[in-house]
């Protein structure tokens, strides 16, 4: 990116909070002023929402940046905060998890059930030789044992590293080796798209090259045949026979809680390290504040996988620390039919739904008539995470899922930030479709130029340390400094890697990764704005835009577009539509209609792969791709298309 980012899309629609929600909201307008007046006192107050075995001596140590410490000297146990204290408070009978398997089998776990399971799993881990400070890899389907495994690790102070159940042998092996994991927790398989999908063979192959692994703990989920080695133990034997008595030890506030590897690039994955007290403080506070959680009456559902940071912070640690009742679903949204999500919302009377733009655009593509067949009137709040949400997808979500009633919180954050950073507060903010609006109370973010000075369109920087910030990249402090803290070294800002703009009301609009920004005839154009213009055409469901090398303009815009079911439109009409909406400079050189787009497992479009196709280069690393066949289909389509 050379100068600043162009500001192309103008959005004038605005949706104030429903009055009832505003009146009873957990967090009101005054929170911003309170946090501005004394940021550390504000976070100290949020830390007191948790139960500490020993109070901290100091809130923040920032004497050795960028290595932060929060709540120094404090001691707590995360599993105790998520489970024991709720049972001690007399709400052990409250449902923690309504679990729904893909084939339709169900399990209901109360807080007491979850506590007993976690204590047994903690004892089993100890018996298997895992102790405080050891690393445990978790490679599991979306079953309750996945959450139990994480909580059991947290309980005994073992650092977990969850690896997406869809990742390959190579990805799993690399992550186990990088963290020197002593134990792997997995399952025989899980259900995906109507059939058992094996996990254990991948673990067997990976573990063959991982001398650090002493044991593999296996949950029986599908009952499919598995090869068995001397390292393997069944969950139902080991955890099943373990004692249900376990006292949660006090762990240091800075004790390493988890490592989570960021995906999606050709570089070696970065093991993002999170610790205990600061992480839980912010995960818990933001879950309560941003989703306005009323634990006695809400039924919350986050559709993420636990292999993604969203599953860590907003399925496991945030909701459970707040005593929430939630839905957990094993499978895909189209199995056995495309209304599965809406069926579950109707069945469990879900009040808060948290999902990703990729899912929303897919639902819009499948058609409005599908959600219309279900009773979604229980919903009172919707959330979005993972990518910029195109204004038209936001409007579709509000109308067809939220019945034009519910606020939508577009939450910006990263694996590295650990918890939500920029988001509306549902009882306070008048939301604009497509904007994450403003930093949460206690969070400092700016849109800055190359020199770190505030600007209308440029880089998103985080200007003050925050409790749930990453502490380092596992085993590589230099890379941590280089990746996140070198661009604004002088200012001491964290560089998020995202482009953003601030509108005249101060609202923040995320514009995608700066690596994806296109430089067309000297103009920096964000992929997000061109994609949003395309999605605003009634024929378009999804769009991915890349800058491909061009002899005359430097880079030229190439768009890959998925049409809505039944829609028919010429690519020239779409090119003209973009030119009319954003100006002639943004007119794509070429538009390719495709059936699918390459995405990561958390649904982010992998523009790097599309850029290679647009420039007719080799594909590069596709190991984190959700469906590898997509690329072959797109490049074949590209060869036969004519550039109009
Ligand atoms: C939570 C998560 C982080 C990257 C981030 C940004 C993109 C996430 C977003 C968003 C625009 C939002 N991103 N939420 N962009 N608006 N509401 O997604 O973590 O998987 O580490 O990805 O995702 O580009 O930098 P992670």
mmCIF file of N, CA, C and O in Angstrom, residues 322-381:
data_model
loop_
_atom_site.group_PDB
_atom_site.id
_atom_site.type_symbol
_atom_site.label_atom_id
_atom_site.label_comp_id
_atom_site.label_asym_id
_atom_site.label_seq_id
_atom_site.Cartn_x
_atom_site.Cartn_y
_atom_site.Cartn_z
ATOM 1 N N UNK A 322 -19.643 -16.963 31.820
ATOM 2 C CA UNK A 322 -20.824 -16.152 32.122
ATOM 3 C C UNK A 322 -22.051 -16.976 32.493
ATOM 4 O O UNK A 322 -23.131 -16.430 32.680
ATOM 5 N N UNK A 323 -21.904 -18.288 32.560
ATOM 6 C CA UNK A 323 -23.037 -19.136 32.927
ATOM 7 C C UNK A 323 -24.116 -19.197 31.861
ATOM 8 O O UNK A 323 -25.300 -19.353 32.165
ATOM 9 N N UNK A 324 -23.732 -19.090 30.603
ATOM 10 C CA UNK A 324 -24.706 -19.073 29.505
ATOM 11 C C UNK A 324 -25.228 -20.472 29.196
ATOM 12 O O UNK A 324 -24.570 -21.473 29.478
ATOM 13 N N UNK A 325 -26.410 -20.518 28.601
ATOM 14 C CA UNK A 325 -26.939 -21.746 28.012
ATOM 15 C C UNK A 325 -26.723 -21.636 26.512
ATOM 16 O O UNK A 325 -27.118 -20.642 25.903
ATOM 17 N N UNK A 326 -26.085 -22.649 25.934
ATOM 18 C CA UNK A 326 -25.805 -22.525 24.509
ATOM 19 C C UNK A 326 -26.100 -23.794 23.727
ATOM 20 O O UNK A 326 -26.213 -24.878 24.280
ATOM 21 N N UNK A 327 -26.216 -23.598 22.421
ATOM 22 C CA UNK A 327 -26.382 -24.699 21.480
ATOM 23 C C UNK A 327 -25.014 -24.984 20.875
ATOM 24 O O UNK A 327 -24.252 -24.065 20.577
ATOM 25 N N UNK A 328 -24.707 -26.274 20.721
ATOM 26 C CA UNK A 328 -23.474 -26.661 20.034
ATOM 27 C C UNK A 328 -23.887 -27.677 18.979
ATOM 28 O O UNK A 328 -24.625 -28.616 19.276
ATOM 29 N N UNK A 329 -23.426 -27.466 17.753
ATOM 30 C CA UNK A 329 -23.869 -28.314 16.643
ATOM 31 C C UNK A 329 -22.669 -28.942 15.950
ATOM 32 O O UNK A 329 -21.679 -28.267 15.671
ATOM 33 N N UNK A 330 -22.770 -30.222 15.669
ATOM 34 C CA UNK A 330 -21.631 -30.953 15.120
ATOM 35 C C UNK A 330 -21.392 -30.719 13.635
ATOM 36 O O UNK A 330 -20.256 -30.727 13.173
ATOM 37 N N UNK A 331 -22.459 -30.529 12.878
ATOM 38 C CA UNK A 331 -22.345 -30.746 11.433
ATOM 39 C C UNK A 331 -22.348 -29.501 10.566
ATOM 40 O O UNK A 331 -22.051 -28.397 11.013
ATOM 41 N N UNK A 332 -22.712 -29.714 9.311
ATOM 42 C CA UNK A 332 -22.731 -28.623 8.334
ATOM 43 C C UNK A 332 -24.166 -28.074 8.209
ATOM 44 O O UNK A 332 -25.127 -28.771 8.520
ATOM 45 N N UNK A 333 -24.293 -26.828 7.728
ATOM 46 C CA UNK A 333 -25.622 -26.200 7.690
ATOM 47 C C UNK A 333 -26.571 -26.785 6.647
ATOM 48 O O UNK A 333 -27.753 -26.478 6.665
ATOM 49 N N UNK A 334 -26.052 -27.636 5.752
ATOM 50 C CA UNK A 334 -26.930 -28.159 4.691
ATOM 51 C C UNK A 334 -27.221 -29.646 4.867
ATOM 52 O O UNK A 334 -27.635 -30.314 3.920
ATOM 53 N N UNK A 335 -26.981 -30.171 6.073
ATOM 54 C CA UNK A 335 -27.244 -31.591 6.288
ATOM 55 C C UNK A 335 -28.233 -31.775 7.432
ATOM 56 O O UNK A 335 -28.008 -31.236 8.506
ATOM 57 N N UNK A 336 -29.312 -32.520 7.289
ATOM 58 C CA UNK A 336 -29.721 -33.172 6.045
ATOM 59 C C UNK A 336 -30.436 -32.243 5.063
ATOM 60 O O UNK A 336 -30.777 -32.671 3.974
ATOM 61 N N UNK A 337 -30.651 -30.990 5.429
ATOM 62 C CA UNK A 337 -31.313 -30.070 4.494
ATOM 63 C C UNK A 337 -30.812 -28.654 4.755
ATOM 64 O O UNK A 337 -30.219 -28.378 5.809
ATOM 65 N N UNK A 338 -31.083 -27.759 3.843
ATOM 66 C CA UNK A 338 -30.525 -26.405 3.902
ATOM 67 C C UNK A 338 -31.187 -25.508 4.953
ATOM 68 O O UNK A 338 -30.801 -24.351 5.113
ATOM 69 N N UNK A 339 -32.163 -26.048 5.644
ATOM 70 C CA UNK A 339 -32.794 -25.254 6.701
ATOM 71 C C UNK A 339 -32.332 -25.679 8.088
ATOM 72 O O UNK A 339 -32.927 -25.286 9.091
ATOM 73 N N UNK A 340 -31.253 -26.458 8.154
ATOM 74 C CA UNK A 340 -30.867 -27.058 9.432
ATOM 75 C C UNK A 340 -30.637 -26.018 10.533
ATOM 76 O O UNK A 340 -31.090 -26.184 11.679
ATOM 77 N N UNK A 341 -29.959 -24.923 10.227
ATOM 78 C CA UNK A 341 -29.700 -23.910 11.266
ATOM 79 C C UNK A 341 -31.016 -23.350 11.814
ATOM 80 O O UNK A 341 -31.184 -23.174 13.007
ATOM 81 N N UNK A 342 -31.940 -23.086 10.885
ATOM 82 C CA UNK A 342 -33.191 -22.420 11.286
ATOM 83 C C UNK A 342 -34.057 -23.384 12.072
ATOM 84 O O UNK A 342 -34.766 -22.992 12.997
ATOM 85 N N UNK A 343 -33.960 -24.670 11.715
ATOM 86 C CA UNK A 343 -34.659 -25.709 12.461
ATOM 87 C C UNK A 343 -34.147 -25.747 13.913
ATOM 88 O O UNK A 343 -34.922 -25.858 14.858
ATOM 89 N N UNK A 344 -32.829 -25.630 14.065
ATOM 90 C CA UNK A 344 -32.251 -25.666 15.415
ATOM 91 C C UNK A 344 -32.625 -24.416 16.211
ATOM 92 O O UNK A 344 -32.875 -24.489 17.414
ATOM 93 N N UNK A 345 -32.681 -23.286 15.542
ATOM 94 C CA UNK A 345 -33.076 -22.055 16.244
ATOM 95 C C UNK A 345 -34.512 -22.173 16.734
ATOM 96 O O UNK A 345 -34.837 -21.828 17.868
ATOM 97 N N UNK A 346 -35.366 -22.736 15.865
ATOM 98 C CA UNK A 346 -36.761 -22.928 16.256
ATOM 99 C C UNK A 346 -36.854 -23.926 17.412
ATOM 100 O O UNK A 346 -37.551 -23.698 18.399
ATOM 101 N N UNK A 347 -36.120 -25.023 17.307
ATOM 102 C CA UNK A 347 -36.194 -26.094 18.300
ATOM 103 C C UNK A 347 -35.731 -25.637 19.684
ATOM 104 O O UNK A 347 -36.370 -25.925 20.683
ATOM 105 N N UNK A 348 -34.622 -24.918 19.734
ATOM 106 C CA UNK A 348 -34.061 -24.531 21.037
ATOM 107 C C UNK A 348 -34.435 -23.109 21.441
ATOM 108 O O UNK A 348 -33.975 -22.609 22.446
ATOM 109 N N UNK A 349 -35.243 -22.452 20.640
ATOM 110 C CA UNK A 349 -35.638 -21.062 20.899
ATOM 111 C C UNK A 349 -34.402 -20.182 21.114
ATOM 112 O O UNK A 349 -34.277 -19.461 22.125
ATOM 113 N N UNK A 350 -33.478 -20.266 20.176
ATOM 114 C CA UNK A 350 -32.229 -19.510 20.265
ATOM 115 C C UNK A 350 -32.533 -18.011 20.239
ATOM 116 O O UNK A 350 -33.346 -17.546 19.426
ATOM 117 N N UNK A 351 -31.874 -17.266 21.134
ATOM 118 C CA UNK A 351 -32.111 -15.819 21.199
ATOM 119 C C UNK A 351 -30.957 -15.012 20.599
ATOM 120 O O UNK A 351 -31.145 -13.893 20.148
ATOM 121 N N UNK A 352 -29.748 -15.582 20.649
ATOM 122 C CA UNK A 352 -28.573 -14.867 20.137
ATOM 123 C C UNK A 352 -27.828 -15.784 19.173
ATOM 124 O O UNK A 352 -27.478 -16.910 19.547
ATOM 125 N N UNK A 353 -27.621 -15.326 17.966
ATOM 126 C CA UNK A 353 -26.912 -16.134 16.964
ATOM 127 C C UNK A 353 -25.642 -15.408 16.532
ATOM 128 O O UNK A 353 -25.684 -14.231 16.173
ATOM 129 N N UNK A 354 -24.530 -16.127 16.555
ATOM 130 C CA UNK A 354 -23.228 -15.543 16.174
ATOM 131 C C UNK A 354 -22.657 -16.394 15.055
ATOM 132 O O UNK A 354 -22.355 -17.566 15.254
ATOM 133 N N UNK A 355 -22.546 -15.846 13.856
ATOM 134 C CA UNK A 355 -22.060 -16.630 12.721
ATOM 135 C C UNK A 355 -21.173 -15.763 11.823
ATOM 136 O O UNK A 355 -20.812 -14.654 12.196
ATOM 137 N N UNK A 356 -20.810 -16.280 10.660
ATOM 138 C CA UNK A 356 -19.816 -15.618 9.817
ATOM 139 C C UNK A 356 -20.433 -15.142 8.501
ATOM 140 O O UNK A 356 -21.382 -15.748 8.003
ATOM 141 N N UNK A 357 -19.870 -14.072 7.908
ATOM 142 C CA UNK A 357 -20.384 -13.576 6.629
ATOM 143 C C UNK A 357 -20.454 -14.656 5.554
ATOM 144 O O UNK A 357 -21.400 -14.687 4.766
ATOM 145 N N UNK A 358 -19.478 -15.550 5.521
ATOM 146 C CA UNK A 358 -19.502 -16.597 4.502
ATOM 147 C C UNK A 358 -20.789 -17.415 4.602
ATOM 148 O O UNK A 358 -21.402 -17.751 3.590
ATOM 149 N N UNK A 359 -21.209 -17.713 5.837
ATOM 150 C CA UNK A 359 -22.446 -18.478 6.029
ATOM 151 C C UNK A 359 -23.644 -17.637 5.599
ATOM 152 O O UNK A 359 -24.534 -18.121 4.897
ATOM 153 N N UNK A 360 -23.636 -16.378 5.982
ATOM 154 C CA UNK A 360 -24.775 -15.507 5.659
ATOM 155 C C UNK A 360 -24.947 -15.392 4.145
ATOM 156 O O UNK A 360 -26.053 -15.504 3.613
ATOM 157 N N UNK A 361 -23.831 -15.205 3.426
ATOM 158 C CA UNK A 361 -23.922 -15.089 1.967
ATOM 159 C C UNK A 361 -24.393 -16.402 1.346
ATOM 160 O O UNK A 361 -25.139 -16.403 0.359
ATOM 161 N N UNK A 362 -23.968 -17.518 1.933
ATOM 162 C CA UNK A 362 -24.425 -18.812 1.418
ATOM 163 C C UNK A 362 -25.932 -18.975 1.628
ATOM 164 O O UNK A 362 -26.650 -19.417 0.743
ATOM 165 N N UNK A 363 -26.418 -18.580 2.800
ATOM 166 C CA UNK A 363 -27.862 -18.690 3.067
ATOM 167 C C UNK A 363 -28.644 -17.810 2.100
ATOM 168 O O UNK A 363 -29.697 -18.205 1.601
ATOM 169 N N UNK A 364 -28.113 -16.620 1.825
ATOM 170 C CA UNK A 364 -28.794 -15.717 0.892
ATOM 171 C C UNK A 364 -28.842 -16.349 -0.496
ATOM 172 O O UNK A 364 -29.841 -16.252 -1.214
ATOM 173 N N UNK A 365 -27.751 -17.030 -0.854
ATOM 174 C CA UNK A 365 -27.692 -17.692 -2.163
ATOM 175 C C UNK A 365 -28.717 -18.824 -2.243
ATOM 176 O O UNK A 365 -29.366 -19.009 -3.261
ATOM 177 N N UNK A 366 -28.889 -19.572 -1.150
ATOM 178 C CA UNK A 366 -29.837 -20.690 -1.156
ATOM 179 C C UNK A 366 -31.284 -20.222 -1.278
ATOM 180 O O UNK A 366 -32.143 -20.976 -1.695
ATOM 181 N N UNK A 367 -31.539 -18.976 -0.864
ATOM 182 C CA UNK A 367 -32.887 -18.444 -1.077
ATOM 183 C C UNK A 367 -33.592 -18.048 0.202
ATOM 184 O O UNK A 367 -33.471 -18.710 1.229
ATOM 185 N N UNK A 368 -34.388 -16.967 0.091
ATOM 186 C CA UNK A 368 -35.110 -16.416 1.237
ATOM 187 C C UNK A 368 -36.170 -17.374 1.752
ATOM 188 O O UNK A 368 -36.578 -17.315 2.906
ATOM 189 N N UNK A 369 -36.671 -18.233 0.841
ATOM 190 C CA UNK A 369 -37.790 -19.090 1.224
ATOM 191 C C UNK A 369 -37.392 -20.130 2.267
ATOM 192 O O UNK A 369 -38.239 -20.629 2.990
ATOM 193 N N UNK A 370 -36.100 -20.427 2.395
ATOM 194 C CA UNK A 370 -35.708 -21.478 3.353
ATOM 195 C C UNK A 370 -35.863 -21.009 4.802
ATOM 196 O O UNK A 370 -36.607 -21.615 5.565
ATOM 197 N N UNK A 371 -35.226 -19.904 5.219
ATOM 198 C CA UNK A 371 -35.474 -19.471 6.605
ATOM 199 C C UNK A 371 -36.940 -19.112 6.854
ATOM 200 O O UNK A 371 -37.418 -19.238 7.988
ATOM 201 N N UNK A 372 -37.647 -18.702 5.795
ATOM 202 C CA UNK A 372 -39.044 -18.295 5.967
ATOM 203 C C UNK A 372 -39.935 -19.444 6.442
ATOM 204 O O UNK A 372 -41.020 -19.220 6.981
ATOM 205 N N UNK A 373 -39.457 -20.684 6.260
ATOM 206 C CA UNK A 373 -40.274 -21.832 6.685
ATOM 207 C C UNK A 373 -40.182 -22.115 8.186
ATOM 208 O O UNK A 373 -40.818 -23.035 8.685
ATOM 209 N N UNK A 374 -39.347 -21.365 8.906
ATOM 210 C CA UNK A 374 -39.136 -21.670 10.323
ATOM 211 C C UNK A 374 -39.494 -20.468 11.197
ATOM 212 O O UNK A 374 -39.499 -19.326 10.732
ATOM 213 N N UNK A 375 -39.792 -20.777 12.464
ATOM 214 C CA UNK A 375 -40.129 -19.721 13.413
ATOM 215 C C UNK A 375 -38.846 -19.207 14.057
ATOM 216 O O UNK A 375 -38.257 -19.869 14.913
ATOM 217 N N UNK A 376 -38.425 -18.037 13.634
ATOM 218 C CA UNK A 376 -37.176 -17.458 14.138
ATOM 219 C C UNK A 376 -37.455 -16.307 15.112
ATOM 220 O O UNK A 376 -36.582 -15.496 15.399
ATOM 221 N N UNK A 377 -38.690 -16.271 15.630
ATOM 222 C CA UNK A 377 -39.095 -15.108 16.431
ATOM 223 C C UNK A 377 -38.389 -15.039 17.785
ATOM 224 O O UNK A 377 -38.443 -14.024 18.456
ATOM 225 N N UNK A 378 -37.738 -16.128 18.195
ATOM 226 C CA UNK A 378 -37.008 -16.083 19.475
ATOM 227 C C UNK A 378 -35.750 -15.224 19.388
ATOM 228 O O UNK A 378 -35.250 -14.742 20.403
ATOM 229 N N UNK A 379 -35.231 -15.025 18.178
ATOM 230 C CA UNK A 379 -33.962 -14.286 18.036
ATOM 231 C C UNK A 379 -34.122 -12.827 18.456
ATOM 232 O O UNK A 379 -35.083 -12.160 18.069
ATOM 233 N N UNK A 380 -33.162 -12.329 19.234
ATOM 234 C CA UNK A 380 -33.194 -10.920 19.628
ATOM 235 C C UNK A 380 -31.897 -10.186 19.296
ATOM 236 O O UNK A 380 -31.822 -8.959 19.374
ATOM 237 N N UNK A 381 -30.865 -10.955 18.912
ATOM 238 C CA UNK A 381 -29.574 -10.330 18.612
ATOM 239 C C UNK A 381 -28.790 -11.223 17.664
ATOM 240 O O UNK A 381 -28.751 -12.445 17.849
#
